[in-house]
Each structure stands twice: as C-alpha cells, then as structure tokens.
C-alpha cells in the first residue's frame, strides 16, 4: 500500500496542503492498493509561484544547457523504468507489452526535444528586424490517465526545450503513475521550480491553472467537453492553448485490400491500449458486398486478442481503468442494442474466467448506421462499430461524418488507398502501415483539438515570435 502525501513543488516533495484522500483501487482485483492526498488551490498556487520564479533563469539558459538537462531527464526515465511500468499496470491495468513501449517512448521524447532544439533557429534577421522566438512563459500541462508518463513526457519535453517552466496536473486517476514520474524527475536534478507536479481534480486544481494570471499557456490532453471548458476559461487571461482531445477513428477497408490482413490490422488498432486510446480505430468501414466475409474474419481472429491481467504474457487486452469507466463502457453496449445494432461478439459483463476487476468483453456491433450514437460518440473502450458503404464516396462521407478528426486508417491497393486518405479529415491518416513517426505532427482537426505535438511542431507551441527593429 502506497500512501502519497506530497506534491512535487520547487524541487522538493512538499507535504500536501489539500487533505482530501483519493483511493487507488486495482482494476485487476478491485482491491485498495494505495491512496493519495489531492492538492487544493493553495498547493496549486505554490506550484505556479515556483514555476514563475524559476522562469527568469530557465528561459535564459543556453540551448546547450537545456540539452544537458533533457539528457538527464531521459536517463532518469530509463533508471526508473520498472517503477514507471509497474505503476501503469497496477493503477490502470495496462498490459506489460504496452507499458515497456510507453516508458521507452517517454524517454525518447526528451531525446527528440534535445535533438530538435539543436536545429531550431531562435533568432533571425528579417529586413530591419531581429526576430526572436521566445518561450511563452509558465505552462500548465493537464493530462489524462491512459499512459500517464507518456503524456507528461511529451508535453514537458517540448515546453522545457522551448525555455518554459511547467506545472503538471495529471489525472486524479493516475496518482501512482505520476508520483513514480515525479521521483524520476527529481533524480534528474533540474533547478528548483522548473518542473512542478500537483495531483488534483479538474474542478479546483485544473480551474486554478486555467484562470491564474501567472500561467501563460495550457497544454491539455483529454476529453472534448473538458477541452472546451478549458478554452473558455483560458481566454479571459488570453492564455495560449493546445488541446489534444477525443477521437472516433475510422478504419476504412477498401474493396481491393487483402481482407485477412486488413481485419487483423483493424482489430489491432481498435484494441490498442485495451481500446482506451484517443487513436483507437473504433469504427470499421467495409464494402457492403463483403460484410459477411468481414464478420467471419472478425469471429476467427477475435479470440487471439486475449483479455487478461497485465502481467500475463498472453494478455492483449487489460481491464478498464476504473469501475466508473467500466460502467460507462457497459452503458454503451446496452445503448448499441437499444439503438438496433446487432451484437456479433462480446456483450455486457466480464469475459468468462475473469470474476474480479473491471475487464470488459471486446464487443463488435454490426448493422450499425452512421447516425447511431455508438457510431458517433467516443466510448474509449473495446467496443467496435462495423459500418458498410457502397462506394468510395460513401466511405469518405461516413469516415468524415463525426465531430472528430484525430486519426484514420485506410487499407487497400496503395495508390487507391492514398487517394482516399487525402480526402479524410483527420490530423493523421495511416495508409497500410502503423502511424509510428514521432517527428511528424500529431493533433486533431474539427473537435479533436487545436495545435500540434511531436517534433518541432510540438516545441513551436511553446514559443512566440517577437521583433526588435533597428538600423
Ligand atoms: P478528462 O477530460 O476527463 O480529463 C483529462 C484531464 O483534465 C484530467 O487531468 C482532469 O482532472 C482534467 N480536468 C477535468 N476537468 C477540468 C477542468 N474543468 N479544468 C481543468 N482540468 C480539468 O479525460 P480522461 O478521462 O482523463 O481521458 C480520456 C479522454 O482523453 C478521452 O476523451 C480521450 O480521447 C482523450 N485523449 C486524447 C488524446 C489526444 O492526444 N488527442 C490522447 C489520450 C486521451
């Protein structure tokens, strides 16, 4: 049982002023495995003040100095890899194969930022002006629970590389993961106040971060409704915002695809992180004339996506992060039936043999129409909607027919698939490959967000242009 009673403020583990206790419950067994004290507004203000104080010196560091610190952060993540991976499995049930990838990627964000600022032009002459790119100030980084270290690393690497200081507010559902991350950050030995981490709720800590005039920038990853509330709140003090929000990614299987490979791919991108991913391919679009073949292939293959505990090497799908999230997923399964969709496999309840925890059954609905809520809304769990189309026009129309535009997948003969991909409204479209590139921009169109992360695009979000004119 871990009792977390501190936040990471001004280079120390400061006792929490907030006294509200948050239980940490294992999604695998349903047992209490720890608790944490949630920050209050006072803790948040202390973290913001520390970041503000540290900003003057940090923003004046040389690129070389910041590169040295980014390397130390990468080394610290490596040194804490077992602890970080273990916390992810314990707290939200991420399977082991996923956690090791997340930890590696978290380290790599610091290495990438180190490399990118070595190539960034921070000052240039434009006619009579010296145009500089200056850090925007204190950045508040608000993150979700589905692989906490990854989100904390991608955002802090870009912000610190640009010369910003940060206050991180991870999800209240990821205190264990975030505390492991704070321990790694502490070992990296950055100057006090450059990184601060407070564990708290959106309603008070989040609200303080989005209204406090000493915060200049918000970078948020989470749901679209919360993103809208943050943008509204941030505008009063004109904070810059980057919003990485929800998705309802389509996987479009074209008539000239290899259907066996395509269905395997579709199930893989759907069940990534147990379906708890903004990029999950939650809608499968297939030609109407081939739907029976697709159904057979899904039924043949679904069994190999075994649901089980995180440390079982055979597990491909873990539990839902919390009981509340499990209940939400179940309510969408009931909704699909009420809306008239047909259950191909799965359904309500836990899979056979798993009597405890928040394990959901991978559930596939067919006879889904584009207007159904299960085809429109983000479920964020292992529920797949199979939709049919008659021609490419209709496939594109259905693919683009939600409020979201984060990610899409197109499978088919390469030139054909490429042509279709160019017509899909999404920040990223993967054609016959996994979208693995971490230097290309990541972010959403439409209600999937504003701004971009990854590579220099991510660092740009923390920089502003200024001009000084002279002869
Ligand atoms: P959430 O929106 O409920 O919470 C995200 C964070 O916002 C948490 O830290 C929460 O405490 C905080 N928050 C809540 N209300 C707030 C407020 N009023 N002001 C400030 N902060 C507030 O999301 P979640 O359940 O943690 O994560 C799942 C969601 O995140 C899904 O919608 C998913 O699509 C999205 N997501 C998006 C991406 C992406 O990169 N686009 C990646 C992962 C997850």
Short mmCIF file of C-alpha atoms and ligand atoms in Angstrom, two decimals:
data_model
loop_
_atom_site.label_atom_id
_atom_site.label_comp_id
_atom_site.label_asym_id
_atom_site.label_seq_id
_atom_site.Cartn_x
_atom_site.Cartn_y
_atom_site.Cartn_z
CA UNK A 1 0.00 0.00 0.00
CA UNK A 2 1.50 3.31 -1.02
CA UNK A 3 0.31 6.47 0.76
CA UNK A 4 1.17 9.54 -1.28
CA UNK A 5 1.07 12.67 0.83
CA UNK A 6 3.24 15.10 -1.13
CA UNK A 7 3.31 17.03 -4.38
CA UNK A 8 6.47 17.91 -6.27
CA UNK A 9 6.89 21.67 -5.83
CA UNK A 10 10.02 23.80 -6.18
CA UNK A 11 12.38 20.82 -6.32
CA UNK A 12 11.07 19.11 -3.18
CA UNK A 13 8.35 16.66 -2.23
CA UNK A 14 6.19 19.19 -0.37
CA UNK A 15 3.52 17.95 2.09
CA UNK A 16 0.05 18.36 0.62
CA UNK A 17 -1.97 21.27 1.94
CA UNK A 18 -5.06 19.63 0.46
CA UNK A 19 -6.31 16.88 2.78
CA UNK A 20 -8.87 15.12 0.58
CA UNK A 21 -7.94 11.45 0.20
CA UNK A 22 -8.21 9.67 -3.15
CA UNK A 23 -8.25 5.87 -3.03
CA UNK A 24 -6.22 3.94 -5.57
CA UNK A 25 -8.08 0.75 -6.48
CA UNK A 26 -6.61 -2.08 -8.55
CA UNK A 27 -8.65 -2.56 -11.74
CA UNK A 28 -7.41 -6.15 -11.80
CA UNK A 29 -8.59 -7.27 -8.35
CA UNK A 30 -10.83 -4.44 -7.16
CA UNK A 31 -8.68 -4.16 -4.02
CA UNK A 32 -7.41 -0.96 -2.44
CA UNK A 33 -3.70 -0.66 -3.32
CA UNK A 34 -2.94 2.83 -2.05
CA UNK A 35 -4.16 6.35 -1.63
CA UNK A 36 -3.05 9.88 -2.26
CA UNK A 37 -3.78 13.33 -0.88
CA UNK A 38 -5.25 15.59 -3.54
CA UNK A 39 -3.85 19.08 -3.97
CA UNK A 40 -6.01 22.12 -3.30
CA UNK A 41 -5.87 25.66 -4.65
CA UNK A 42 -3.13 26.60 -2.17
CA UNK A 43 -0.83 23.77 -3.37
CA UNK A 44 -1.55 24.81 -6.94
CA UNK A 45 -0.69 28.44 -6.29
CA UNK A 46 2.58 27.36 -4.63
CA UNK A 47 3.46 25.31 -7.72
CA UNK A 48 2.62 28.20 -10.07
CA UNK A 49 4.68 30.63 -7.94
CA UNK A 50 7.67 28.26 -8.06
CA UNK A 51 7.39 27.93 -11.84
CA UNK A 52 7.07 31.71 -12.23
CA UNK A 53 10.13 32.30 -10.03
CA UNK A 54 12.20 29.75 -11.96
CA UNK A 55 11.17 31.09 -15.37
CA UNK A 56 13.58 34.05 -15.46
CA UNK A 57 16.65 31.84 -15.12
CA UNK A 58 15.41 28.85 -17.09
CA UNK A 59 14.34 30.93 -20.08
CA UNK A 60 17.81 32.50 -20.15
CA UNK A 61 19.66 29.16 -20.30
CA UNK A 62 21.56 28.33 -23.46
CA UNK A 63 20.36 25.62 -25.83
CA UNK A 64 23.35 23.55 -24.78
CA UNK A 65 22.42 23.80 -21.11
CA UNK A 66 18.84 22.78 -21.78
CA UNK A 67 20.07 19.88 -23.92
CA UNK A 68 22.10 18.69 -20.93
CA UNK A 69 19.02 18.72 -18.70
CA UNK A 70 16.89 16.95 -21.33
CA UNK A 71 19.50 14.19 -21.48
CA UNK A 72 19.37 13.89 -17.70
CA UNK A 73 15.58 13.54 -17.81
CA UNK A 74 15.90 10.80 -20.45
CA UNK A 75 18.47 8.97 -18.28
CA UNK A 76 16.23 9.33 -15.22
CA UNK A 77 13.26 7.79 -17.05
CA UNK A 78 15.48 4.87 -18.04
CA UNK A 79 16.69 4.43 -14.48
CA UNK A 80 13.07 4.34 -13.21
CA UNK A 81 11.65 2.18 -15.98
CA UNK A 82 10.49 -0.73 -13.80
CA UNK A 83 8.80 1.60 -11.33
CA UNK A 84 7.07 3.58 -14.10
CA UNK A 85 5.88 0.46 -15.94
CA UNK A 86 4.79 -1.22 -12.69
CA UNK A 87 2.71 1.80 -11.68
CA UNK A 88 0.93 1.81 -15.05
CA UNK A 89 -0.01 -1.86 -14.74
CA UNK A 90 -1.04 -1.56 -11.09
CA UNK A 91 -3.07 1.62 -11.44
CA UNK A 92 -4.89 1.23 -14.71
CA UNK A 93 -4.13 -2.32 -15.75
CA UNK A 94 -2.01 -1.59 -18.83
CA UNK A 95 -0.57 -4.82 -20.23
CA UNK A 96 3.19 -5.32 -19.89
CA UNK A 97 3.96 -5.14 -23.62
CA UNK A 98 2.29 -1.72 -23.72
CA UNK A 99 3.98 -0.32 -20.61
CA UNK A 100 7.50 -1.03 -21.82
CA UNK A 101 6.73 0.77 -25.11
CA UNK A 102 5.31 3.73 -23.19
CA UNK A 103 8.38 4.02 -20.96
CA UNK A 104 10.76 3.87 -23.94
CA UNK A 105 8.72 6.50 -25.76
CA UNK A 106 8.66 8.74 -22.67
CA UNK A 107 12.46 8.68 -22.55
CA UNK A 108 12.63 9.31 -26.30
CA UNK A 109 10.53 12.50 -26.10
CA UNK A 110 13.35 14.13 -24.11
CA UNK A 111 15.98 12.86 -26.55
CA UNK A 112 13.95 14.11 -29.51
CA UNK A 113 13.48 17.56 -27.93
CA UNK A 114 17.22 17.71 -27.23
CA UNK A 115 17.92 16.99 -30.87
CA UNK A 116 15.28 19.37 -32.27
CA UNK A 117 16.41 22.45 -30.34
CA UNK A 118 19.92 21.86 -31.66
CA UNK A 119 18.43 22.56 -35.12
CA UNK A 120 15.99 25.34 -34.18
CA UNK A 121 16.60 28.91 -35.29
CA UNK A 122 15.81 31.02 -32.22
CA UNK A 123 16.80 34.37 -33.72
CA UNK A 124 17.00 35.65 -37.29
CA UNK A 125 17.27 38.92 -39.19
CA UNK A 126 14.16 39.88 -41.22
CA UNK A 127 14.93 43.14 -43.08
CA UNK A 128 15.35 45.72 -40.30
CA UNK A 129 14.06 43.46 -37.55
CA UNK A 130 15.73 40.96 -35.29
CA UNK A 131 13.02 38.32 -34.97
CA UNK A 132 13.35 36.14 -31.91
CA UNK A 133 11.44 33.08 -30.79
CA UNK A 134 10.92 33.40 -27.06
CA UNK A 135 9.35 30.96 -24.59
CA UNK A 136 5.75 31.78 -23.81
CA UNK A 137 6.23 31.58 -20.02
CA UNK A 138 4.78 29.26 -17.39
CA UNK A 139 2.99 26.30 -18.97
CA UNK A 140 0.30 24.23 -17.25
CA UNK A 141 0.25 20.67 -18.58
CA UNK A 142 -3.02 18.84 -17.90
CA UNK A 143 -3.02 15.15 -18.79
CA UNK A 144 -5.25 12.01 -18.84
CA UNK A 145 -4.65 8.62 -17.22
CA UNK A 146 -4.18 6.29 -20.19
CA UNK A 147 -0.35 6.05 -20.02
CA UNK A 148 0.44 8.97 -17.79
CA UNK A 149 4.24 9.05 -18.20
CA UNK A 150 3.95 9.34 -21.98
CA UNK A 151 1.73 12.44 -21.80
CA UNK A 152 3.76 14.06 -19.05
CA UNK A 153 6.96 13.46 -21.04
CA UNK A 154 5.75 14.58 -24.48
CA UNK A 155 4.45 17.85 -23.09
CA UNK A 156 7.23 18.65 -20.61
CA UNK A 157 9.99 17.79 -23.12
CA UNK A 158 8.63 20.32 -25.62
CA UNK A 159 7.92 23.01 -23.01
CA UNK A 160 11.30 22.75 -21.27
CA UNK A 161 13.17 22.63 -24.58
CA UNK A 162 11.46 25.88 -25.59
CA UNK A 163 12.53 27.51 -22.30
CA UNK A 164 9.20 27.36 -20.43
CA UNK A 165 8.81 26.20 -16.85
CA UNK A 166 5.91 23.87 -16.07
CA UNK A 167 3.20 22.88 -13.61
CA UNK A 168 1.83 19.45 -14.42
CA UNK A 169 -1.62 18.32 -13.34
CA UNK A 170 -2.00 14.66 -14.17
CA UNK A 171 -5.34 12.91 -13.93
CA UNK A 172 -6.74 12.16 -10.48
CA UNK A 173 -6.85 8.56 -11.76
CA UNK A 174 -3.09 8.40 -12.19
CA UNK A 175 -1.58 9.49 -8.87
CA UNK A 176 0.56 6.36 -8.57
CA UNK A 177 1.93 6.71 -12.11
CA UNK A 178 2.50 10.43 -11.69
CA UNK A 179 4.29 10.02 -8.38
CA UNK A 180 6.65 7.49 -9.98
CA UNK A 181 7.24 10.06 -12.71
CA UNK A 182 7.91 12.79 -10.11
CA UNK A 183 10.56 10.60 -8.48
CA UNK A 184 12.31 10.20 -11.84
CA UNK A 185 12.12 13.95 -12.50
CA UNK A 186 13.57 14.68 -9.06
CA UNK A 187 16.57 12.43 -9.76
CA UNK A 188 17.27 14.35 -12.98
CA UNK A 189 18.24 17.31 -10.76
CA UNK A 190 16.79 20.25 -12.67
CA UNK A 191 16.88 23.68 -10.98
CA UNK A 192 14.06 24.02 -8.39
CA UNK A 193 10.72 25.18 -9.79
CA UNK A 194 11.39 24.27 -13.42
CA UNK A 195 9.10 21.21 -13.12
CA UNK A 196 6.27 21.08 -10.58
CA UNK A 197 3.67 18.31 -10.30
CA UNK A 198 0.41 18.51 -8.35
CA UNK A 199 -2.11 15.67 -8.13
CA UNK A 200 -5.62 17.02 -8.05
CA UNK A 201 -9.08 17.34 -9.51
CA UNK A 202 -10.13 19.34 -12.54
CA UNK A 203 -12.71 21.34 -10.62
CA UNK A 204 -10.25 23.10 -8.30
CA UNK A 205 -6.61 22.46 -9.32
CA UNK A 206 -7.45 22.42 -13.03
CA UNK A 207 -9.61 25.51 -12.69
CA UNK A 208 -6.87 27.42 -10.83
CA UNK A 209 -4.38 26.56 -13.58
CA UNK A 210 -6.71 27.78 -16.29
CA UNK A 211 -7.54 31.09 -14.56
CA UNK A 212 -4.38 32.10 -12.66
CA UNK A 213 -2.79 35.09 -14.44
CA UNK A 214 0.72 33.72 -13.77
CA UNK A 215 0.06 30.82 -16.15
CA UNK A 216 0.71 31.77 -19.77
CA UNK A 217 -0.01 28.56 -21.61
CA UNK A 218 -2.20 25.48 -21.22
CA UNK A 219 -1.44 22.23 -22.96
CA UNK A 220 -4.26 19.79 -22.37
CA UNK A 221 -4.90 16.21 -23.40
CA UNK A 222 -8.27 14.79 -22.50
CA UNK A 223 -11.90 14.71 -23.50
CA UNK A 224 -13.52 17.21 -25.85
CA UNK A 225 -16.06 18.58 -23.30
CA UNK A 226 -13.30 19.33 -20.78
CA UNK A 227 -11.16 20.83 -23.56
CA UNK A 228 -13.97 23.25 -24.39
CA UNK A 229 -14.33 24.27 -20.73
CA UNK A 230 -10.57 24.88 -20.52
CA UNK A 231 -10.53 27.00 -23.67
CA UNK A 232 -13.40 29.13 -22.35
CA UNK A 233 -11.69 29.62 -19.02
CA UNK A 234 -8.26 30.34 -20.51
CA UNK A 235 -9.41 33.10 -22.82
CA UNK A 236 -10.01 35.59 -20.01
CA UNK A 237 -6.27 35.94 -19.43
CA UNK A 238 -5.51 35.14 -23.08
CA UNK A 239 -3.53 32.02 -22.28
CA UNK A 240 -2.26 30.16 -25.30
CA UNK A 241 -3.90 26.73 -25.59
CA UNK A 242 -3.02 23.43 -27.18
CA UNK A 243 -5.86 20.93 -26.97
CA UNK A 244 -5.43 17.23 -27.80
CA UNK A 245 -8.95 15.88 -27.50
CA UNK A 246 -11.09 12.88 -28.31
CA UNK A 247 -11.45 10.80 -31.44
CA UNK A 248 -13.60 8.24 -33.24
CA UNK A 249 -11.08 6.98 -35.75
CA UNK A 250 -12.39 5.18 -38.86
CA UNK A 251 -10.56 2.18 -40.30
CA UNK A 252 -11.59 2.14 -43.98
CA UNK A 253 -11.10 -1.22 -45.69
CA UNK A 254 -11.26 -0.69 -49.47
CA UNK A 255 -12.56 -3.35 -51.84
CA UNK A 256 -9.04 -4.08 -53.16
CA UNK A 257 -7.49 -4.67 -49.70
CA UNK A 258 -6.22 -8.05 -48.55
CA UNK A 259 -9.16 -8.71 -46.23
CA UNK A 260 -7.40 -11.17 -43.97
CA UNK A 261 -4.58 -8.71 -43.24
CA UNK A 262 -6.99 -5.77 -43.10
CA UNK A 263 -9.19 -7.30 -40.42
CA UNK A 264 -6.14 -8.27 -38.35
CA UNK A 265 -4.91 -4.67 -38.64
CA UNK A 266 -8.34 -3.24 -37.80
CA UNK A 267 -8.63 -5.33 -34.63
CA UNK A 268 -5.10 -4.34 -33.60
CA UNK A 269 -5.66 -0.57 -33.96
CA UNK A 270 -9.05 -0.88 -32.25
CA UNK A 271 -7.81 -2.77 -29.19
CA UNK A 272 -4.61 -0.76 -28.76
CA UNK A 273 -4.35 0.09 -25.01
CA UNK A 274 -7.50 -2.02 -24.44
CA UNK A 275 -9.49 0.42 -26.61
CA UNK A 276 -8.70 3.22 -24.13
CA UNK A 277 -6.89 5.37 -26.69
CA UNK A 278 -7.87 8.55 -28.50
CA UNK A 279 -6.49 6.98 -31.70
CA UNK A 280 -8.37 3.69 -31.32
CA UNK A 281 -9.91 2.60 -34.65
CA UNK A 282 -13.40 2.41 -33.12
CA UNK A 283 -15.31 2.41 -36.45
CA UNK A 284 -14.66 -0.22 -39.11
CA UNK A 285 -15.92 0.71 -42.59
CA UNK A 286 -16.21 -2.17 -45.07
CA UNK A 287 -17.78 -2.63 -48.52
CA UNK A 288 -21.42 -3.72 -48.19
CA UNK A 289 -20.84 -6.63 -50.59
CA UNK A 290 -18.07 -8.07 -48.37
CA UNK A 291 -19.58 -7.69 -44.91
CA UNK A 292 -20.28 -11.41 -44.42
CA UNK A 293 -16.61 -12.19 -45.12
CA UNK A 294 -15.56 -9.47 -42.66
CA UNK A 295 -17.84 -10.90 -39.96
CA UNK A 296 -16.32 -14.37 -40.42
CA UNK A 297 -12.79 -12.96 -40.23
CA UNK A 298 -13.59 -10.99 -37.07
CA UNK A 299 -15.01 -14.09 -35.39
CA UNK A 300 -11.96 -16.12 -36.47
CA UNK A 301 -9.48 -13.61 -35.12
CA UNK A 302 -11.04 -12.02 -32.05
CA UNK A 303 -10.10 -14.96 -29.79
CA UNK A 304 -6.40 -14.22 -30.26
CA UNK A 305 -6.91 -10.82 -28.57
CA UNK A 306 -6.99 -12.42 -25.16
CA UNK A 307 -8.36 -10.41 -22.24
CA UNK A 308 -6.41 -10.90 -19.05
CA UNK A 309 -4.29 -9.46 -16.26
CA UNK A 310 -1.44 -7.13 -17.23
CA UNK A 311 1.43 -9.42 -16.26
CA UNK A 312 0.12 -12.49 -18.08
CA UNK A 313 2.31 -12.57 -21.24
CA UNK A 314 -0.69 -13.85 -23.22
CA UNK A 315 -2.86 -10.82 -22.40
CA UNK A 316 -3.55 -8.44 -25.26
CA UNK A 317 -6.40 -6.53 -23.60
CA UNK A 318 -6.37 -5.40 -19.97
CA UNK A 319 -9.13 -4.11 -17.70
CA UNK A 320 -10.90 -0.77 -17.94
CA UNK A 321 -9.08 1.83 -15.83
CA UNK A 322 -11.74 2.32 -13.18
CA UNK A 323 -15.14 0.93 -12.14
CA UNK A 324 -16.75 4.17 -13.36
CA UNK A 325 -15.15 3.73 -16.77
CA UNK A 326 -16.19 0.05 -16.90
CA UNK A 327 -19.78 1.12 -16.14
CA UNK A 328 -19.62 3.71 -18.91
CA UNK A 329 -18.44 1.12 -21.44
CA UNK A 330 -21.24 -1.25 -20.34
CA UNK A 331 -23.79 1.52 -20.81
CA UNK A 332 -22.64 1.96 -24.41
CA UNK A 333 -23.01 -1.78 -25.04
CA UNK A 334 -26.61 -1.56 -23.80
CA UNK A 335 -27.11 1.56 -25.92
CA UNK A 336 -25.94 -0.25 -29.07
CA UNK A 337 -28.59 -2.93 -28.53
CA UNK A 338 -31.27 -0.32 -27.81
CA UNK A 339 -30.34 1.54 -31.00
CA UNK A 340 -30.92 -1.62 -33.04
CA UNK A 341 -27.35 -2.69 -33.81
CA UNK A 342 -26.62 -6.45 -33.87
CA UNK A 343 -24.09 -7.95 -31.49
CA UNK A 344 -21.56 -10.01 -33.46
CA UNK A 345 -19.41 -10.91 -30.45
CA UNK A 346 -18.91 -9.78 -26.84
CA UNK A 347 -21.63 -8.02 -24.91
CA UNK A 348 -22.22 -6.92 -21.36
CA UNK A 349 -20.26 -8.21 -18.36
CA UNK A 350 -16.81 -9.69 -17.85
CA UNK A 351 -15.22 -12.31 -20.09
CA UNK A 352 -15.54 -15.90 -18.90
CA UNK A 353 -12.97 -16.86 -16.26
CA UNK A 354 -12.37 -13.29 -15.04
CA UNK A 355 -14.51 -12.92 -11.94
CA UNK A 356 -12.97 -9.80 -10.41
CA UNK A 357 -11.78 -6.46 -11.71
CA UNK A 358 -13.03 -4.23 -14.49
CA UNK A 359 -12.41 -6.47 -17.50
CA UNK A 360 -14.84 -5.79 -20.35
CA UNK A 361 -15.60 -8.14 -23.25
CA UNK A 362 -14.29 -6.99 -26.65
CA UNK A 363 -17.62 -6.20 -28.28
CA UNK A 364 -18.34 -5.88 -32.00
CA UNK A 365 -21.57 -4.44 -33.34
CA UNK A 366 -22.70 -4.93 -36.95
CA UNK A 367 -25.74 -3.41 -38.70
CA UNK A 368 -24.59 -0.07 -37.33
CA UNK A 369 -25.78 3.06 -39.12
CA UNK A 370 -23.73 6.28 -39.16
CA UNK A 371 -26.28 8.25 -37.14
CA UNK A 372 -26.29 5.85 -34.16
CA UNK A 373 -24.67 7.21 -31.02
CA UNK A 374 -22.34 4.19 -30.84
CA UNK A 375 -21.01 5.28 -34.27
CA UNK A 376 -20.70 8.95 -33.30
CA UNK A 377 -19.56 9.16 -29.67
CA UNK A 378 -16.21 8.28 -28.17
CA UNK A 379 -16.65 5.20 -25.98
CA UNK A 380 -12.94 4.84 -25.10
CA UNK A 381 -13.15 1.10 -24.60
CA UNK A 382 -13.28 -2.20 -26.51
CA UNK A 383 -16.48 -1.55 -28.45
CA UNK A 384 -16.26 -1.63 -32.27
CA UNK A 385 -18.93 -0.41 -34.71
CA UNK A 386 -18.88 -2.05 -38.15
CA UNK A 387 -20.45 0.14 -40.85
CA UNK A 388 -20.93 -0.64 -44.52
CA UNK A 389 -20.56 1.55 -47.60
CA UNK A 390 -21.38 1.12 -51.30
CA UNK A 391 -18.61 3.14 -52.97
CA UNK A 392 -15.61 5.32 -52.11
CA UNK A 393 -17.76 8.46 -51.99
CA UNK A 394 -19.91 6.97 -49.29
CA UNK A 395 -16.89 5.57 -47.43
CA UNK A 396 -15.34 9.05 -47.28
CA UNK A 397 -18.63 10.62 -46.25
CA UNK A 398 -19.10 8.18 -43.37
CA UNK A 399 -15.42 8.42 -42.32
CA UNK A 400 -15.76 12.23 -42.14
CA UNK A 401 -19.23 12.16 -40.62
CA UNK A 402 -18.44 12.69 -36.93
CA UNK A 403 -17.42 15.75 -34.88
CA UNK A 404 -13.94 14.25 -34.55
CA UNK A 405 -10.90 14.33 -36.83
CA UNK A 406 -7.92 12.96 -34.95
CA UNK A 407 -6.75 9.83 -36.72
CA UNK A 408 -7.85 7.48 -39.53
CA UNK A 409 -6.63 4.28 -41.15
CA UNK A 410 -7.06 3.30 -44.82
CA UNK A 411 -6.27 -0.16 -46.15
CA UNK A 412 -6.20 -1.14 -49.81
CA UNK A 413 -4.19 -1.09 -53.02
CA UNK A 414 -1.57 1.60 -52.23
CA UNK A 415 -2.44 4.24 -54.86
CA UNK A 416 -6.17 3.84 -54.35
CA UNK A 417 -5.78 3.95 -50.57
CA UNK A 418 -3.61 7.04 -50.82
CA UNK A 419 -6.22 8.86 -52.91
CA UNK A 420 -8.92 8.04 -50.35
CA UNK A 421 -6.62 9.03 -47.45
CA UNK A 422 -6.19 12.53 -48.89
CA UNK A 423 -9.97 13.05 -48.66
CA UNK A 424 -10.25 12.13 -44.99
CA UNK A 425 -10.49 14.95 -42.49
CA UNK A 426 -8.06 13.88 -39.79
CA UNK A 427 -4.78 15.13 -38.37
CA UNK A 428 -3.15 11.80 -39.21
CA UNK A 429 -4.12 9.15 -41.73
CA UNK A 430 -2.21 5.86 -41.87
CA UNK A 431 -2.23 4.04 -45.20
CA UNK A 432 -1.44 0.32 -44.87
CA UNK A 433 1.11 1.00 -42.08
CA UNK A 434 1.05 1.80 -38.40
CA UNK A 435 1.40 5.60 -37.90
CA UNK A 436 4.67 5.32 -35.98
CA UNK A 437 6.54 8.50 -36.94
CA UNK A 438 7.14 10.69 -33.91
CA UNK A 439 8.57 13.72 -35.74
CA UNK A 440 5.51 14.26 -37.96
CA UNK A 441 2.84 16.43 -36.32
CA UNK A 442 0.17 14.89 -34.11
CA UNK A 443 -3.14 16.59 -33.36
CA UNK A 444 -6.74 16.85 -34.33
CA UNK A 445 -8.98 18.60 -36.83
CA UNK A 446 -12.55 19.64 -36.00
CA UNK A 447 -13.45 18.91 -32.37
CA UNK A 448 -10.40 16.69 -31.85
CA UNK A 449 -8.34 19.69 -30.88
CA UNK A 450 -6.24 22.74 -31.61
CA UNK A 451 -2.48 22.76 -32.09
CA UNK A 452 0.08 20.03 -32.66
CA UNK A 453 2.54 17.93 -30.72
CA UNK A 454 5.66 15.94 -31.72
CA UNK A 455 8.93 17.08 -33.29
CA UNK A 456 9.47 20.79 -33.87
CA UNK A 457 5.69 21.24 -34.21
CA UNK A 458 5.32 20.46 -30.52
CA UNK A 459 8.09 22.85 -29.45
CA UNK A 460 6.66 25.63 -31.66
CA UNK A 461 3.54 25.59 -29.45
CA UNK A 462 5.61 26.95 -26.54
CA UNK A 463 7.34 29.74 -28.49
CA UNK A 464 6.21 33.22 -29.52
CA UNK A 465 7.77 35.49 -32.17
CA UNK A 466 8.95 38.97 -31.14
CA UNK A 467 10.67 41.61 -33.29
CA UNK A 468 13.15 44.33 -32.40
CA UNK A 469 13.67 46.95 -35.12
CA UNK A 470 16.90 48.88 -35.53
CA UNK A 471 19.15 50.21 -38.27
P1 LIG B 1 -10.81 14.07 -18.98
O1 LIG B 1 -11.10 15.11 -19.98
O2 LIG B 1 -11.88 13.62 -18.08
O3 LIG B 1 -9.62 14.57 -18.02
C1 LIG B 1 -8.36 14.97 -18.53
C2 LIG B 1 -7.68 15.86 -17.52
O4 LIG B 1 -8.42 17.08 -17.39
C3 LIG B 1 -7.60 15.27 -16.10
O5 LIG B 1 -6.34 15.60 -15.57
C4 LIG B 1 -8.72 16.00 -15.38
O6 LIG B 1 -8.53 16.09 -13.99
C5 LIG B 1 -8.64 17.37 -16.01
N1 LIG B 1 -9.82 18.22 -15.89
C6 LIG B 1 -11.11 17.83 -15.78
N2 LIG B 1 -11.92 18.92 -15.70
C7 LIG B 1 -11.12 20.01 -15.78
C8 LIG B 1 -11.35 21.43 -15.76
N3 LIG B 1 -12.58 21.94 -15.67
N4 LIG B 1 -10.29 22.26 -15.87
C9 LIG B 1 -9.05 21.77 -15.99
N5 LIG B 1 -8.76 20.44 -16.00
C10 LIG B 1 -9.78 19.57 -15.90
O7 LIG B 1 -10.18 12.84 -19.79
P2 LIG B 1 -9.68 11.42 -19.27
O8 LIG B 1 -10.88 10.60 -18.89
O9 LIG B 1 -8.60 11.59 -18.26
O10 LIG B 1 -9.03 10.83 -20.59
C11 LIG B 1 -9.78 10.32 -21.63
C12 LIG B 1 -10.03 11.35 -22.71
O11 LIG B 1 -8.79 11.89 -23.15
C13 LIG B 1 -10.67 10.78 -23.96
O12 LIG B 1 -11.66 11.66 -24.44
C14 LIG B 1 -9.53 10.70 -24.95
O13 LIG B 1 -9.88 10.71 -26.29
C15 LIG B 1 -8.72 11.87 -24.58
N6 LIG B 1 -7.34 11.68 -25.04
C16 LIG B 1 -6.90 12.41 -26.10
C17 LIG B 1 -5.63 12.20 -26.58
C18 LIG B 1 -5.09 13.02 -27.73
O14 LIG B 1 -3.87 13.08 -27.85
N7 LIG B 1 -5.90 13.63 -28.55
C19 LIG B 1 -4.81 11.23 -26.00
C20 LIG B 1 -5.31 10.50 -24.93
C21 LIG B 1 -6.58 10.73 -24.45
#
